[in-house]
Each structure stands twice: as structure tokens, then as C-alpha cells.
Amino acid sequence: MGPKRQIGARRLAGIGTSIFSEITALAVEHGAANLGQGFPDFAAPAFVKEAAARHIRDDRNQYAASPGVPRLRRALADDQRRRWPDGPGVDPDTEVTVGSGATELLHDALLALVDPGDEVIVFEPAYDAYGPDVAMAGGAVRAVPLAPPDWGFDPAALAAAFGPRTRALILNTPHNPTGRVFRRPELEVIAELCRRHDVIVIADEVYSELTFGAPHTSIATLPGMFERSITVDSMGKTFSVTGWKVGWAIAPAPLTAALRAVHQFVTFTNAAPFQEALADVLPMAAAEGYYAGLRADYARRRDLLAAALRGARLDPAPVDGAYFLLADLRPHGVADDVAFCRRLVTEVGVAAIPTSVFYGDPAAAPPFARFCFAKSDQTLRAAAARLAARP
Ligand SMILES: Cc1ncc(COP(=O)(O)O)c(C=O)c1O
């Protein structure tokens, strides 16, 4: 006989299997063109793969230092000068932490900051990890809506979300799922409120290199904001290696110390050869114009998918960043985006993600479908053909 007590801890209430797993399983079962989960299905750049292979051959195979291998932290601090030309310099010893992807560092940051009863402001729709991360830290999400069609926020609604229990605000720019890049005046509104209410910003910038025209600005570079920001990024999206799970967090020394206290007992450290690889890759990528090439390549993939969606009357709104297109389902009389995406994958053979899953209360969400264009031409063309044949 199994245990008589409830198995899961109370903090797991409401954390179930995600729609991503269900849509992926349906995509496999139906041989669908999979534009669901956000990862590239094409090869990673050769110079990136060779760097990791070299370090495995060179036997960099044992535990790395918990905050990250020193030469990677130095490389990240150097690269930060390219990213933040006018911004604060970063100390590799006390202000950079390497972890198992952005996912781990976001989790660490929330555990490091949030006490039971604290509130965390999150813009909705929101990446699906934030809610569970806040819940596992014992906090509560205060959601502020981003409204279609341009997915901006109402400054008054944001101001009203701040209160005595607000501990942190999570800001994801470029934004998943909407593709929005927050503009400087918006960042100034957020920054002013965070300074006024003594709130820490957790900036999730994993799509920082994937912008199409609109420049990416880190909120940490605004006046008085470095001191109260944890900026999280990752090599997964930028170098098409989401499975390597190398992410990093930039934060002032006191915040870094709190973050590292959690990190050392969550994963302690992550894959040494991949960390070494990133240390090689960062200066090479900057010197060889990799980032401009990446943006041009993604702009092409975006245009391919946008044309396919338009052809299927699923007109996507223009996007500034990240690698998703959203189709508004309301003009089609669709109210239930989950049912729509289930039908799309089983009957049409194209997998997409319903965006209502990015809301705390899916029933209140506008129905949209998210299509990922981090996909090979072959996958995008297969999706286009199936969408064109859609009844
Ligand atoms: C907004 C956002 N944050 C974080 C992550 C996870 O990043 P990583 O793979 O580095 O853990 C993702 C991945 O899809 C994402 O979209």
C-alpha cells in the first residue's frame, strides 16, 4: 500500500503537466510540422559545437567552480561591454553567476528574494516558469496585462499592482510569447516604480540578440537600476543550443551573493565543457559578426512563416523580437485556443501553442496561437503546405 498522506507538497498545487508536453506528444503522434516548442530544429553553428568538443577532448570534464568557470565569467563581463556600451562595467568575480540555463537562475533568483507572503509582479502573458517559480518560493503573482494588438501595458494598472508586499518584478524583453521589445519610455515607467517601491527587477533577456529593428535595452542600464536588477540571459537561443543549458545572471554583489547561496544547493554547478565552450564562443561571435547574421537569418525565417500564416488567413501581427508569431483567433470566431491548437495538430498537422496557457487565469485570456519560427526551411515549408491545404 502506498503512502496515505497527500504525495505532493502544498506548494505544488496548480503545477501540472504543461501543454507543451501534450502538444509535443500529439505532434509526434500525428507527424506534424512542429512549430510548438521554442527551440531550433536546425544545426548549431560549427564553431560553437567545435568549441565544446575541444573541451571534452581536453578533459574539462569535472565539476566547474560553483559560480561558473572563471574564464567564462571574465568572458561574460567582457562581452557585457558590447551589450552595455554606456552601462555599468561588470565584475566577473562578484557580479556574474553561471547556472543551468536561464531556467535555473530565474528559479534561484526568486528563491533568493521572495519570502512567503511576498508578491511578484509579472506581465501577462508570461513565460510558463514564472508562476511556478514564484509559488515554490511561497510568493504570489500580481499579474499586469499586456493587451493586444500591440501588447503594451497600462501604466496606471502597473502602478496599482505595486504595494507594501511587492518584492520583485519579472520583466521579459524581448518577450515570449508576444515578440514585443519593451521601449525605453516603458522601461523608465517600470524603473521609476521599482525605485519608488524598493522593488528588485528580475530581467529575463534570453532573446536579447534576437531583435528585428527595435533595439533591445536592458532595464539594468537605466539610472539607479543596476543596483536593483538581476539580468538573466542564456546561450540556448543565441547559439541554437538550448540543450546545453548554460545561462548566466548579472547582478550587483549583494544580489549575486544571495543568488549564489541558492545556486550552490540547487545545481551547485553546470556542465564544465559547455561553460568553457561559451568562453571561447563569445569573443569569436563578436569578432565575426555572428549576431547580425543571426538576426538576418531569423528575419528570413520569420518572413517565410508570416507568409504561410497569411496564406491560411491566420494573419500574424508584426514582431520586434524573439522567434514567435502570434495569430489572433478571434476573427475566426475561436474562443478556445487550446481546442483550436489540438485540432490544428491532429487535423492539419501543424503544432502551435495556445497562448492562454501563459496566463494565471486561462479563461480570461484572449485566444491566440503561437507559432515558432526557429525552425528549418523544411519544417517551415511543410507547415506552409499543410496550412495552405487547411479546410
Ligand atoms: C522567456 C524565456 N525565459 C527562459 C527560457 C529558458 O531558458 P533556458 O533554456 O536558458 O533555461 C525560455 C525558453 O524558452 C524563455 O522563452
Coordinates of C-alpha atoms and ligand atoms in Angstrom, one line a residue:
M1 CA 0.0 0.0 0.0
G2 CA 1.3 3.4 -0.9
P3 CA 1.6 6.5 1.4
K4 CA -1.7 7.6 3.0
R5 CA -0.7 11.3 3.0
Q6 CA -1.1 13.6 0.1
I7 CA 2.0 13.0 -2.0
G8 CA 2.9 16.4 -3.3
A9 CA 3.7 19.3 -1.1
R10 CA 1.1 22.1 -1.0
R11 CA 3.4 24.4 -3.0
L12 CA 2.9 22.1 -6.0
A13 CA -0.9 22.8 -6.1
G14 CA -1.7 24.0 -9.5
I15 CA 1.6 22.9 -11.1
G16 CA 0.6 20.2 -13.6
T17 CA 2.0 18.8 -16.8
S18 CA 2.3 21.6 -19.3
I19 CA 0.5 22.0 -22.6
F20 CA 4.0 21.9 -24.3
S21 CA 4.3 18.2 -23.4
E22 CA 0.8 17.5 -24.7
I23 CA 1.2 19.3 -28.0
T24 CA 4.7 17.8 -28.5
A25 CA 3.3 14.3 -27.9
L26 CA 0.4 15.0 -30.4
A27 CA 2.9 16.4 -32.9
V28 CA 5.0 13.2 -32.8
E29 CA 1.9 11.0 -32.9
H30 CA 0.5 12.9 -36.0
G31 CA 3.8 13.5 -37.8
A32 CA 3.1 17.2 -37.5
A33 CA 5.3 20.1 -38.6
N34 CA 6.2 21.2 -35.1
L35 CA 6.1 24.9 -34.6
G36 CA 5.2 24.4 -31.0
Q37 CA 8.0 24.3 -28.5
G38 CA 10.5 27.2 -28.8
F39 CA 13.8 25.6 -29.8
P40 CA 15.7 25.4 -33.1
D41 CA 15.3 22.2 -35.1
F42 CA 18.3 23.0 -37.2
A43 CA 22.1 22.5 -36.7
A44 CA 24.0 24.7 -34.2
P45 CA 26.9 26.7 -35.7
A46 CA 30.1 24.6 -36.3
F47 CA 32.4 27.0 -34.3
V48 CA 30.1 26.5 -31.3
K49 CA 30.0 22.7 -31.5
E50 CA 33.7 22.5 -32.1
A51 CA 34.4 24.5 -29.0
A52 CA 32.5 22.1 -26.8
A53 CA 34.1 19.0 -28.5
R54 CA 37.5 20.5 -27.9
H55 CA 36.9 21.0 -24.2
I56 CA 35.6 17.5 -23.8
R57 CA 38.6 16.1 -25.6
D58 CA 40.8 18.3 -23.4
D59 CA 39.2 16.6 -20.3
R60 CA 37.4 19.6 -18.9
N61 CA 35.0 17.0 -17.5
Q62 CA 35.0 17.6 -13.8
Y63 CA 32.9 19.9 -11.6
A64 CA 33.3 23.6 -12.5
A65 CA 33.5 26.2 -9.8
S66 CA 30.0 26.8 -8.4
P67 CA 29.6 30.5 -9.6
G68 CA 30.9 29.4 -13.1
V69 CA 34.4 28.8 -14.6
P70 CA 36.5 31.9 -14.1
R71 CA 37.4 32.4 -17.7
L72 CA 33.7 32.2 -18.7
R73 CA 32.8 34.8 -16.1
R74 CA 35.6 37.0 -17.4
A75 CA 34.4 36.5 -21.0
L76 CA 30.8 37.3 -20.0
A77 CA 32.0 40.5 -18.2
D78 CA 34.0 41.5 -21.3
D79 CA 31.0 40.7 -23.6
Q80 CA 28.8 42.9 -21.4
R81 CA 30.8 45.9 -22.6
R82 CA 29.5 45.1 -26.1
R83 CA 25.9 44.7 -24.8
W84 CA 26.0 47.6 -22.4
P85 CA 28.4 50.1 -24.1
D86 CA 27.3 53.0 -21.9
G87 CA 26.2 50.9 -19.0
P88 CA 27.9 49.7 -15.8
G89 CA 31.0 47.6 -16.1
V90 CA 30.6 44.2 -14.5
D91 CA 32.9 42.5 -12.1
P92 CA 33.4 38.8 -13.1
D93 CA 34.2 37.7 -9.5
T94 CA 31.3 39.2 -7.7
E95 CA 28.6 40.1 -10.3
V96 CA 28.4 37.2 -12.7
T97 CA 26.9 33.7 -11.9
V98 CA 26.6 30.8 -14.4
G99 CA 23.8 28.3 -14.0
S100 CA 21.9 25.6 -15.7
G101 CA 20.2 27.8 -18.2
A102 CA 18.1 30.8 -17.6
T103 CA 15.5 28.5 -16.1
E104 CA 17.7 27.6 -13.1
L105 CA 18.8 31.2 -12.5
L106 CA 15.2 32.5 -12.6
H107 CA 14.3 29.9 -10.0
D108 CA 17.3 30.7 -7.9
A109 CA 16.6 34.5 -8.1
L110 CA 13.0 34.0 -6.8
L111 CA 14.1 31.7 -4.0
A112 CA 16.8 34.2 -3.1
L113 CA 14.4 37.1 -2.9
V114 CA 10.9 36.1 -2.1
D115 CA 9.6 35.3 1.4
P116 CA 6.2 33.6 1.9
G117 CA 3.5 36.3 1.5
D118 CA 5.6 38.5 -0.8
E119 CA 4.2 39.5 -4.1
V120 CA 5.9 39.4 -7.5
I121 CA 4.6 41.5 -10.4
V122 CA 4.5 39.6 -13.7
F123 CA 3.3 40.9 -17.1
E124 CA 0.8 38.5 -18.7
P125 CA 1.0 36.6 -21.0
A126 CA 4.1 35.3 -19.2
Y127 CA 6.6 32.5 -19.8
D128 CA 5.3 29.5 -18.1
A129 CA 8.0 29.1 -15.4
Y130 CA 7.4 32.3 -13.6
G131 CA 4.2 31.4 -11.8
P132 CA 5.5 28.0 -10.5
D133 CA 8.8 29.7 -9.5
V134 CA 7.0 32.3 -7.5
A135 CA 4.7 29.7 -6.0
M136 CA 7.7 27.5 -5.0
A137 CA 9.3 30.4 -3.2
G138 CA 6.0 30.9 -1.3
G139 CA 5.1 34.1 -3.0
A140 CA 2.0 35.3 -5.0
V141 CA 1.9 36.6 -8.6
R142 CA 0.4 40.0 -9.2
A143 CA -0.4 39.9 -13.0
V144 CA -0.4 43.1 -15.1
P145 CA -1.9 42.5 -18.6
L146 CA -0.2 43.2 -21.9
A147 CA -3.0 44.0 -24.2
P148 CA -3.3 43.1 -27.9
P149 CA -2.8 44.2 -30.6
D150 CA 0.5 45.9 -29.6
W151 CA 0.9 44.1 -26.2
G152 CA 1.7 47.3 -24.3
F153 CA 0.8 47.8 -20.7
D154 CA -1.4 50.4 -18.9
P155 CA 1.0 52.4 -16.6
A156 CA -1.9 53.0 -14.2
A157 CA -2.6 49.3 -13.9
L158 CA 1.1 48.7 -13.4
A159 CA 1.3 51.4 -10.7
A160 CA -1.8 49.8 -9.0
A161 CA -0.1 46.4 -8.8
F162 CA 2.7 47.8 -6.5
G163 CA 2.1 47.6 -2.8
P164 CA 3.8 47.0 0.5
R165 CA 4.3 43.3 -0.2
T166 CA 5.8 43.7 -3.7
R167 CA 9.3 42.2 -3.6
A168 CA 10.2 41.8 -7.2
L169 CA 9.0 42.4 -10.8
I170 CA 9.8 40.0 -13.6
L171 CA 10.4 41.7 -16.9
N172 CA 10.9 39.6 -20.0
T173 CA 12.2 41.5 -23.1
P174 CA 12.2 40.6 -25.9
H175 CA 9.1 38.9 -24.8
N176 CA 7.8 35.4 -25.1
P177 CA 5.2 34.8 -26.4
T178 CA 4.3 38.2 -27.9
G179 CA 7.6 39.1 -29.6
R180 CA 7.4 42.5 -28.0
V181 CA 10.6 44.5 -27.3
F182 CA 9.9 47.0 -24.4
R183 CA 10.8 50.5 -25.4
R184 CA 12.9 52.8 -23.3
P185 CA 10.0 55.1 -22.1
E186 CA 8.2 52.0 -20.9
L187 CA 11.3 50.8 -19.1
E188 CA 11.5 54.2 -17.5
V189 CA 8.0 53.8 -16.1
I190 CA 8.8 50.4 -14.7
A191 CA 12.2 51.6 -13.3
E192 CA 10.6 54.6 -11.6
L193 CA 8.0 52.4 -9.9
C194 CA 10.6 49.9 -8.8
R195 CA 12.9 52.6 -7.3
R196 CA 10.0 54.2 -5.6
H197 CA 8.7 51.0 -4.0
D198 CA 12.2 49.5 -3.4
V199 CA 11.5 46.5 -5.7
I200 CA 14.1 44.3 -7.4
V201 CA 13.7 43.6 -11.2
I202 CA 14.4 40.1 -12.5
A203 CA 15.1 40.7 -16.1
D204 CA 14.7 37.7 -18.4
E205 CA 16.6 38.6 -21.5
V206 CA 17.2 35.2 -23.2
Y207 CA 16.2 36.6 -26.6
S208 CA 18.4 39.7 -26.2
E209 CA 20.2 39.0 -29.5
L210 CA 17.0 38.3 -31.4
T211 CA 15.6 41.7 -32.4
F212 CA 14.3 42.9 -35.7
G213 CA 14.8 46.7 -35.8
A214 CA 13.7 47.7 -32.3
P215 CA 16.8 47.9 -30.1
H216 CA 17.0 45.8 -27.0
T217 CA 17.6 47.8 -23.8
S218 CA 18.4 46.1 -20.5
I219 CA 16.5 47.8 -17.7
A220 CA 19.7 47.4 -15.6
T221 CA 21.3 50.1 -17.7
L222 CA 18.8 52.8 -16.7
P223 CA 19.8 55.2 -13.9
G224 CA 19.8 53.6 -10.5
M225 CA 18.7 50.3 -11.8
F226 CA 21.8 48.1 -11.9
E227 CA 21.7 48.1 -8.1
R228 CA 18.3 46.6 -8.1
S229 CA 18.4 44.2 -11.1
I230 CA 19.2 40.6 -11.7
T231 CA 19.7 40.2 -15.5
V232 CA 19.4 36.7 -16.8
D233 CA 20.5 35.5 -20.2
S234 CA 21.4 32.2 -21.8
M235 CA 23.3 30.8 -24.7
G236 CA 20.5 28.5 -25.7
K237 CA 18.6 30.8 -28.1
T238 CA 21.5 32.9 -29.2
F239 CA 23.7 29.9 -30.3
S240 CA 20.9 27.4 -31.1
V241 CA 22.0 25.1 -28.3
T242 CA 19.0 25.0 -25.9
G243 CA 20.0 21.5 -24.7
W244 CA 23.4 22.8 -23.4
K245 CA 21.7 24.7 -20.6
V246 CA 24.3 27.4 -20.0
G247 CA 22.8 30.6 -18.6
W248 CA 24.1 33.5 -16.6
A249 CA 23.0 36.2 -14.3
I250 CA 24.5 39.6 -13.9
A251 CA 23.7 41.4 -10.7
P252 CA 25.4 43.7 -8.1
A253 CA 27.5 41.9 -5.5
P254 CA 24.8 41.7 -2.7
L255 CA 22.2 40.3 -5.1
T256 CA 24.8 38.0 -6.6
A257 CA 25.7 36.7 -3.2
A258 CA 22.0 35.9 -2.4
L259 CA 21.6 34.2 -5.8
R260 CA 24.8 32.1 -5.4
A261 CA 23.7 31.0 -2.0
V262 CA 20.7 29.3 -3.7
H263 CA 22.5 28.2 -6.8
Q264 CA 25.1 26.2 -4.8
F265 CA 22.4 24.0 -3.4
V266 CA 20.1 23.8 -6.4
T267 CA 22.6 22.5 -9.0
F268 CA 26.0 23.6 -7.4
T269 CA 27.4 23.9 -10.9
N270 CA 26.6 23.1 -14.5
A271 CA 28.3 21.4 -17.4
A272 CA 32.0 22.3 -17.4
P273 CA 32.9 21.7 -21.1
F274 CA 29.9 23.8 -22.3
Q275 CA 30.9 26.6 -20.0
E276 CA 34.4 26.5 -21.4
A277 CA 32.9 26.5 -24.9
L278 CA 30.9 29.6 -24.2
A279 CA 34.1 31.3 -23.0
D280 CA 35.6 30.7 -26.4
V281 CA 32.5 31.4 -28.4
L282 CA 31.7 34.9 -27.0
P283 CA 34.7 36.7 -28.4
M284 CA 34.6 34.8 -31.6
A285 CA 30.9 35.6 -32.2
A286 CA 31.5 39.3 -31.5
A287 CA 34.6 39.5 -33.8
E288 CA 32.9 37.6 -36.7
G289 CA 29.7 39.5 -36.9
Y290 CA 27.7 36.4 -35.8
Y291 CA 24.9 38.4 -34.2
A292 CA 24.0 40.4 -37.3
G293 CA 23.9 37.1 -39.3
L294 CA 21.7 35.5 -36.7
R295 CA 19.2 38.4 -36.9
A296 CA 19.2 38.3 -40.7
D297 CA 18.6 34.6 -40.7
Y298 CA 15.8 34.8 -38.2
A299 CA 14.2 37.7 -40.1
R300 CA 14.1 35.4 -43.2
R301 CA 12.5 32.5 -41.3
R302 CA 10.0 34.9 -39.8
D303 CA 9.0 36.2 -43.2
L304 CA 8.6 32.6 -44.5
L305 CA 6.3 31.7 -41.6
A306 CA 4.4 35.0 -41.8
A307 CA 3.6 34.4 -45.5
A308 CA 2.4 30.9 -44.7
L309 CA 0.2 32.1 -41.9
R310 CA -1.2 34.9 -44.0
G311 CA -2.0 32.5 -46.8
A312 CA -4.0 30.5 -44.2
R313 CA -5.8 33.7 -43.1
L314 CA -4.1 33.5 -39.7
D315 CA -2.6 37.0 -40.1
P316 CA 0.2 37.3 -37.6
A317 CA 0.9 40.7 -36.0
P318 CA 4.4 42.2 -36.7
V319 CA 7.0 41.2 -34.1
D320 CA 10.1 43.1 -32.8
G321 CA 12.0 40.3 -31.2
A322 CA 12.2 36.6 -30.1
Y323 CA 11.2 33.9 -32.5
F324 CA 7.4 33.6 -32.3
L325 CA 4.5 34.8 -34.4
L326 CA 1.0 35.1 -32.8
A327 CA -2.2 34.6 -34.7
D328 CA -5.3 36.2 -33.3
L329 CA -8.1 33.6 -33.3
R330 CA -10.9 36.0 -32.5
P331 CA -11.6 37.0 -36.1
H332 CA -12.2 33.3 -36.8
G333 CA -14.8 33.0 -34.0
V334 CA -12.5 30.9 -32.0
A335 CA -12.8 31.4 -28.2
D336 CA -10.9 28.3 -27.0
D337 CA -7.3 28.4 -28.3
V338 CA -6.4 25.1 -26.6
A339 CA -9.1 23.3 -28.6
F340 CA -8.0 25.1 -31.7
C341 CA -4.4 24.0 -31.3
R342 CA -5.4 20.5 -30.6
R343 CA -7.4 20.4 -33.8
L344 CA -4.6 22.1 -35.7
V345 CA -2.0 19.5 -34.8
T346 CA -4.3 16.4 -35.2
E347 CA -6.3 17.5 -38.3
V348 CA -4.0 19.9 -40.1
G349 CA -0.6 18.5 -39.0
V350 CA 0.9 21.8 -37.6
A351 CA 1.8 22.2 -34.0
A352 CA 1.3 25.6 -32.3
I353 CA 0.9 26.7 -28.7
P354 CA -2.3 28.2 -27.3
T355 CA -1.3 31.4 -25.6
S356 CA -3.9 31.1 -22.9
V357 CA -1.5 28.8 -21.1
F358 CA 0.7 31.8 -20.5
Y359 CA -1.9 33.3 -18.1
G360 CA -2.7 32.5 -14.5
D361 CA -6.4 32.5 -15.4
P362 CA -6.5 31.0 -18.9
A363 CA -10.3 31.6 -19.1
A364 CA -9.7 35.3 -19.1
A365 CA -7.0 35.2 -21.8
P366 CA -7.6 36.4 -25.4
P367 CA -7.3 33.4 -27.7
F368 CA -4.1 33.4 -29.8
A369 CA -1.9 30.7 -31.2
R370 CA 1.9 31.0 -31.0
F371 CA 3.9 29.7 -33.9
C372 CA 7.7 29.3 -33.5
F373 CA 9.9 30.2 -36.5
A374 CA 13.1 28.8 -35.0
K375 CA 12.7 26.0 -37.5
S376 CA 14.4 24.6 -40.6
D377 CA 13.2 25.7 -44.0
Q378 CA 12.0 22.2 -44.5
T379 CA 9.8 22.3 -41.3
L380 CA 8.5 25.8 -42.3
R381 CA 7.7 24.7 -45.8
A382 CA 5.9 21.6 -44.6
A383 CA 3.9 23.8 -42.2
A384 CA 3.1 26.2 -45.1
A385 CA 1.9 23.4 -47.3
R386 CA -0.3 22.0 -44.6
L387 CA -1.7 25.3 -43.6
A388 CA -2.5 26.1 -47.3
A389 CA -4.4 22.8 -47.6
R390 CA -6.4 23.6 -44.4
P391 CA -10.1 23.4 -44.9
Ligands
LIG1 C1 11.3 33.8 -21.8 C2 12.1 32.6 -21.5 N1 12.9 32.6 -20.4 C3 13.7 31.5 -20.2 C4 13.7 30.4 -21.0 C5 14.6 29.2 -20.7 O1 15.9 29.5 -21.0 P1 17.0 28.3 -20.8 O2 16.8 27.4 -21.9 O3 18.3 29.1 -20.9 O4 16.8 27.7 -19.5 C6 12.9 30.4 -22.2 C7 12.9 29.2 -23.1 O5 12.0 29.1 -23.9 C8 12.1 31.5 -22.4 O6 11.3 31.6 -23.5

